[in-house]
Each structure stands twice: as C-alpha cells, then as structure tokens.
JSON list of C-alpha atoms in Angstrom, two decimals:
[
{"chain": "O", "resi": 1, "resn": "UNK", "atom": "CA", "xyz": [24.41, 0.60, -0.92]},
{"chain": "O", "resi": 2, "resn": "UNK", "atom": "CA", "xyz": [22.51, 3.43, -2.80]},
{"chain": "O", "resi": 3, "resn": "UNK", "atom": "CA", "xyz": [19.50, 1.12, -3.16]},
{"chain": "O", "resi": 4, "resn": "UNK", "atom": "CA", "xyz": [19.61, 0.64, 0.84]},
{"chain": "O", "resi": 5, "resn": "UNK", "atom": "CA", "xyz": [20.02, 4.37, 1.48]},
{"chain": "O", "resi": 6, "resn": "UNK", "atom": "CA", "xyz": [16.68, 4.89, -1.06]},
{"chain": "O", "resi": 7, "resn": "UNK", "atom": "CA", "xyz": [14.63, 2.11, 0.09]},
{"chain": "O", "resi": 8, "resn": "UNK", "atom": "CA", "xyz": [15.53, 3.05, 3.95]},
{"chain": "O", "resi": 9, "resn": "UNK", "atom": "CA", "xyz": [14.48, 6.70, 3.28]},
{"chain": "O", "resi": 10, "resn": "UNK", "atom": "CA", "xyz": [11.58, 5.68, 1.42]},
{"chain": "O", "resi": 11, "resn": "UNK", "atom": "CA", "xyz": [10.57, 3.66, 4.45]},
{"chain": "O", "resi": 12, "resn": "UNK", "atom": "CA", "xyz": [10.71, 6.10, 6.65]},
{"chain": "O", "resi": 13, "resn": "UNK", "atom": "CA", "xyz": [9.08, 8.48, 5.19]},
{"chain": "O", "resi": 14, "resn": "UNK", "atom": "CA", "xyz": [5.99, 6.54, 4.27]},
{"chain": "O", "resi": 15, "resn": "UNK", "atom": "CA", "xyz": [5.80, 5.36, 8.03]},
{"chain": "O", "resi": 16, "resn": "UNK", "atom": "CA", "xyz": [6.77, 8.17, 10.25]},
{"chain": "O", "resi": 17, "resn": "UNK", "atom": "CA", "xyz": [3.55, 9.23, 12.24]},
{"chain": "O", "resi": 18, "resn": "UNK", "atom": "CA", "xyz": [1.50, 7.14, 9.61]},
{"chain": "O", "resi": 19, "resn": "UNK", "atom": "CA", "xyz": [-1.16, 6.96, 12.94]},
{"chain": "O", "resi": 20, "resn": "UNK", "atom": "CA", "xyz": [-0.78, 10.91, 13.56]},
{"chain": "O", "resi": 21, "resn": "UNK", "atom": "CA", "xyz": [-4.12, 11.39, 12.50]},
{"chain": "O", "resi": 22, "resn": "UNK", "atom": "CA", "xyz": [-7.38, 9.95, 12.77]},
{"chain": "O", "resi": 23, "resn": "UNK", "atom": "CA", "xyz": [-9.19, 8.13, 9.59]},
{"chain": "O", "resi": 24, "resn": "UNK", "atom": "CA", "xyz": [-10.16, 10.37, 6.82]},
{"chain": "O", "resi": 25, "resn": "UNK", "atom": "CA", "xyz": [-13.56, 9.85, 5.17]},
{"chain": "O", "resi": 26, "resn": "UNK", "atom": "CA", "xyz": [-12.08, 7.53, 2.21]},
{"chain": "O", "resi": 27, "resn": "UNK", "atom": "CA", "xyz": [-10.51, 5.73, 4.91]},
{"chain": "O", "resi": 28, "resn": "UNK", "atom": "CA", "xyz": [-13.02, 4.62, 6.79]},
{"chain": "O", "resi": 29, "resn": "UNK", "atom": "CA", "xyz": [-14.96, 3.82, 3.89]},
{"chain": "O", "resi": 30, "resn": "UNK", "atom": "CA", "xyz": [-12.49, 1.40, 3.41]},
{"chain": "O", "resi": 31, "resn": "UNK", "atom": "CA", "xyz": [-11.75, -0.03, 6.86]},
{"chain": "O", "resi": 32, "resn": "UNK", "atom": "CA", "xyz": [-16.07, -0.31, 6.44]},
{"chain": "O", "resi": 33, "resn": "UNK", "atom": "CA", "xyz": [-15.84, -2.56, 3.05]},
{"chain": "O", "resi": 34, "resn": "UNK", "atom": "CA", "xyz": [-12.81, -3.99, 4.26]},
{"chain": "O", "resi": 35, "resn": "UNK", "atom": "CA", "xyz": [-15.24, -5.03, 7.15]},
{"chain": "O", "resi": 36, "resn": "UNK", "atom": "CA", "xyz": [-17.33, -7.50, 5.16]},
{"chain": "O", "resi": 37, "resn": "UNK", "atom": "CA", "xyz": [-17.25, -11.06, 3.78]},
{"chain": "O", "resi": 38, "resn": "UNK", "atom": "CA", "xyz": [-15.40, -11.81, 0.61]},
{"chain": "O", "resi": 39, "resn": "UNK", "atom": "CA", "xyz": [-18.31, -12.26, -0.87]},
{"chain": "O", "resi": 40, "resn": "UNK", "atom": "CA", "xyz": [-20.54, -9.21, -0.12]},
{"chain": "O", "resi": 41, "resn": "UNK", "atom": "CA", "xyz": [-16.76, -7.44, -0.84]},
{"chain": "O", "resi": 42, "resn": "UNK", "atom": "CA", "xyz": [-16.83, -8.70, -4.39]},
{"chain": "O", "resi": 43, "resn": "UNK", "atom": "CA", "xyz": [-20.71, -7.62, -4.27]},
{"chain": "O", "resi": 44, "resn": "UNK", "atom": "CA", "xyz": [-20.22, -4.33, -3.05]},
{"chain": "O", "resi": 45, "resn": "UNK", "atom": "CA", "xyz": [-17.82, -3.39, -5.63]},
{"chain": "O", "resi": 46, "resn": "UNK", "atom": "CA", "xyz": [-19.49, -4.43, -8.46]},
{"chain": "O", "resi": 47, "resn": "UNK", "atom": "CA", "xyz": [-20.99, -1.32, -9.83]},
{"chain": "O", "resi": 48, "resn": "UNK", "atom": "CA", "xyz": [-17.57, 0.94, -8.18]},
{"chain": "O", "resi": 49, "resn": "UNK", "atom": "CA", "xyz": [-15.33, 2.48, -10.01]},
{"chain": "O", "resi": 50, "resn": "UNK", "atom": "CA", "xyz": [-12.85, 0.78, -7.18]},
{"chain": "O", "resi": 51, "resn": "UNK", "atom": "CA", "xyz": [-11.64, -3.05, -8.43]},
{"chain": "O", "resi": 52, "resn": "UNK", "atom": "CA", "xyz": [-11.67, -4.88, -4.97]},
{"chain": "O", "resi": 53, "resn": "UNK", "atom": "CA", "xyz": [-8.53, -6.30, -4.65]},
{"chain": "O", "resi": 54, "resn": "UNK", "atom": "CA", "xyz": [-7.33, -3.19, -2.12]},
{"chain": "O", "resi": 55, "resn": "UNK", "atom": "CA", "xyz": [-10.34, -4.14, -0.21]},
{"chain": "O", "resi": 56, "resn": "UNK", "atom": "CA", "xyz": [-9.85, -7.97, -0.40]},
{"chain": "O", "resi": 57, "resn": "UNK", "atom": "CA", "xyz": [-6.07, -7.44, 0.58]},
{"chain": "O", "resi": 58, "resn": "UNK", "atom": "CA", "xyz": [-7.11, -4.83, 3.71]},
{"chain": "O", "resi": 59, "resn": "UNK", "atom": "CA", "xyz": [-9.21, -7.66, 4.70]},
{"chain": "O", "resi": 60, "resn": "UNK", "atom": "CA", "xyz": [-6.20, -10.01, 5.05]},
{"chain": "O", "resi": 61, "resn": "UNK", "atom": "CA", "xyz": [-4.06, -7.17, 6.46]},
{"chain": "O", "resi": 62, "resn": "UNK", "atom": "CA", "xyz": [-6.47, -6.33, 9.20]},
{"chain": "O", "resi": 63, "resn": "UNK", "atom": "CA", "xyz": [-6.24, -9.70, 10.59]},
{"chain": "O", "resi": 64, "resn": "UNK", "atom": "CA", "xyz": [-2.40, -9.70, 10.67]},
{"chain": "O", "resi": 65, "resn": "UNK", "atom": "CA", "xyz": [-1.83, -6.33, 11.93]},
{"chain": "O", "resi": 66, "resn": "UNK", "atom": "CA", "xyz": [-5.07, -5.02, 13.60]},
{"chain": "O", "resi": 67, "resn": "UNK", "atom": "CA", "xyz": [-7.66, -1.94, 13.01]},
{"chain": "O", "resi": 68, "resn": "UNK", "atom": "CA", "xyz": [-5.04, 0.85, 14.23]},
{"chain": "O", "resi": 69, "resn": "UNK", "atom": "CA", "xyz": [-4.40, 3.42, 12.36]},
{"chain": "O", "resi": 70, "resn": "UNK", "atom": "CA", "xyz": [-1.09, 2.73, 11.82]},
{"chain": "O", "resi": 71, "resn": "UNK", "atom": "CA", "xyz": [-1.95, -1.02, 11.06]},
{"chain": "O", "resi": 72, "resn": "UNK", "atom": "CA", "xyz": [-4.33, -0.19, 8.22]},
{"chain": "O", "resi": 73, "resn": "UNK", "atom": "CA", "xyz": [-2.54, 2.59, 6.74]},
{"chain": "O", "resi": 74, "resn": "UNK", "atom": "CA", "xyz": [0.90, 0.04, 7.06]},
{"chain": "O", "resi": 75, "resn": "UNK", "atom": "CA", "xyz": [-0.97, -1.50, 3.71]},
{"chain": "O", "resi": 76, "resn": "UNK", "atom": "CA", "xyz": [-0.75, 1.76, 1.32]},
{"chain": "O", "resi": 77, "resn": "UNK", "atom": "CA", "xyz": [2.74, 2.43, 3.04]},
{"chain": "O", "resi": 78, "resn": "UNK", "atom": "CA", "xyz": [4.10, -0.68, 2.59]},
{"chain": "O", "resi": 79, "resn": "UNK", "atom": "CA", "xyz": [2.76, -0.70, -0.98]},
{"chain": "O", "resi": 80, "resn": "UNK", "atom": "CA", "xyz": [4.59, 2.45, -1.58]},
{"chain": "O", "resi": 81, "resn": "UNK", "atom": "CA", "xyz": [8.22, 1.28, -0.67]},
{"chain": "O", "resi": 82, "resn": "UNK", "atom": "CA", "xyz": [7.84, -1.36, -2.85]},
{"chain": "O", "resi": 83, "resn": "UNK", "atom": "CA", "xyz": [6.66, 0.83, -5.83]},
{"chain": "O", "resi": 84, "resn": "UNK", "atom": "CA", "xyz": [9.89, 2.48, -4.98]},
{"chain": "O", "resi": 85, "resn": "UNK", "atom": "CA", "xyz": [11.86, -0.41, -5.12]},
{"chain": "O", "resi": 86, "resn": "UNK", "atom": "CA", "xyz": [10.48, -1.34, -8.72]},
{"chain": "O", "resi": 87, "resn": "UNK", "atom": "CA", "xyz": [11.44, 2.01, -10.18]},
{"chain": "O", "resi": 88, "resn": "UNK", "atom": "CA", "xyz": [14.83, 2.02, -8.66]},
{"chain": "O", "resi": 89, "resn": "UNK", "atom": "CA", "xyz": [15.05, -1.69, -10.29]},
{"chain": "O", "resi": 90, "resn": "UNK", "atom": "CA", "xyz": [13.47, -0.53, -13.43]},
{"chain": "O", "resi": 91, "resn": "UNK", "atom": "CA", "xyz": [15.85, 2.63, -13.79]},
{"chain": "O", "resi": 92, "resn": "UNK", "atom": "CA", "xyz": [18.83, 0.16, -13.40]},
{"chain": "O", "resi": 93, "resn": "UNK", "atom": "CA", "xyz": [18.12, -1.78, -15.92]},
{"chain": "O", "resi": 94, "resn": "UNK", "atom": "CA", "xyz": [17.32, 1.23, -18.58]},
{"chain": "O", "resi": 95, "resn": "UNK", "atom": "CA", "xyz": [20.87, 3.02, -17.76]},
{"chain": "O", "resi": 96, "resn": "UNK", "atom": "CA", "xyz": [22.44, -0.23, -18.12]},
{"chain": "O", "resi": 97, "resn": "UNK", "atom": "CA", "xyz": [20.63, -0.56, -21.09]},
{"chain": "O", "resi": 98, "resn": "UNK", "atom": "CA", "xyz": [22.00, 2.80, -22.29]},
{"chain": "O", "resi": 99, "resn": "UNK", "atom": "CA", "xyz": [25.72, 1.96, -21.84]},
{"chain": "O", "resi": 100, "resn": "UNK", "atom": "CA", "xyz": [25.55, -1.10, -23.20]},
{"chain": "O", "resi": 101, "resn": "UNK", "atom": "CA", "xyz": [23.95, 0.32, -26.55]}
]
C-alpha cells in the first residue's frame, strides 16, 4: 500500500502542469534531433557528449503521443516514476537484507 501511495505521489508530481510552460532551449534541441531519421540521429550524435538513445526513444514517443508539450515531456516524466519505483524496490530488498543478517 506504501509503494502505491509513493509511486501515486511520484506520479503526480512529475505530471502536474508538465505542459505549463513552453519548450526550453535544451528542449527543443531535442524535439529538433528527435526530428530526424535514425540514421542522421545516430550521425548527429556522434561527436556529443549526449549517447542517442533519449533521442532514438523521443523519436518513438513522438509518434505515440504527439509534439505537445505535455506529450514530449511525458518521456522524462514517465522515466522518473519508474526511477522511483526501482529505488523503492532496491531499498526493500537492502532492509530486508539487514534483518535477515
């Protein structure tokens, strides 16, 4: 029930007026790579500091949930209740650990 409670909270804080503002600068950089073939994706990441993968996934994303604000962003957000989900899962297991030792 905790877990709910954390994962619910974490969801709604990572999405609550997730479109309130318009695209930053890194943003649209993004939603601009994220733009391009796979190919010239890979290409144009070759020499960034920035694996493509994000880029490669907001491709995919942008076809399933549009070019809003809210739909790109969704990605990173979505990512993020996850991420909480694996350290709630991962802090299980090291308490249990503890009272088991």
């Amino acid at each position: 029930m905790a877990l709910l409670f954390v994962l619910l909270l974490a969801l709604g804080l990572r999405f609550y007026r997730l479109d309130a503002q318009s695209f930053w600068n890194d943003e649209g950089n993004s939603v601009r790579l994220s733009e391009r073939t796979i190919p010239l994706i890979i290409e144009g990441t070759a020499s960034d500091i920035h694996p493509p993968l994000y880029y490669l996934l907001l491709r995919g994303w942008r076809e399933l949930l549009g070019e809003t604000e809210f739909g790109l962003r969704s990605l990173s957000a979505f990512a993020g209740v996850l991420t909480v989900a694996g350290v709630v899962g991962l802090a299980r297991q090291l308490t249990q650990r503890r009272k088991g030792a």
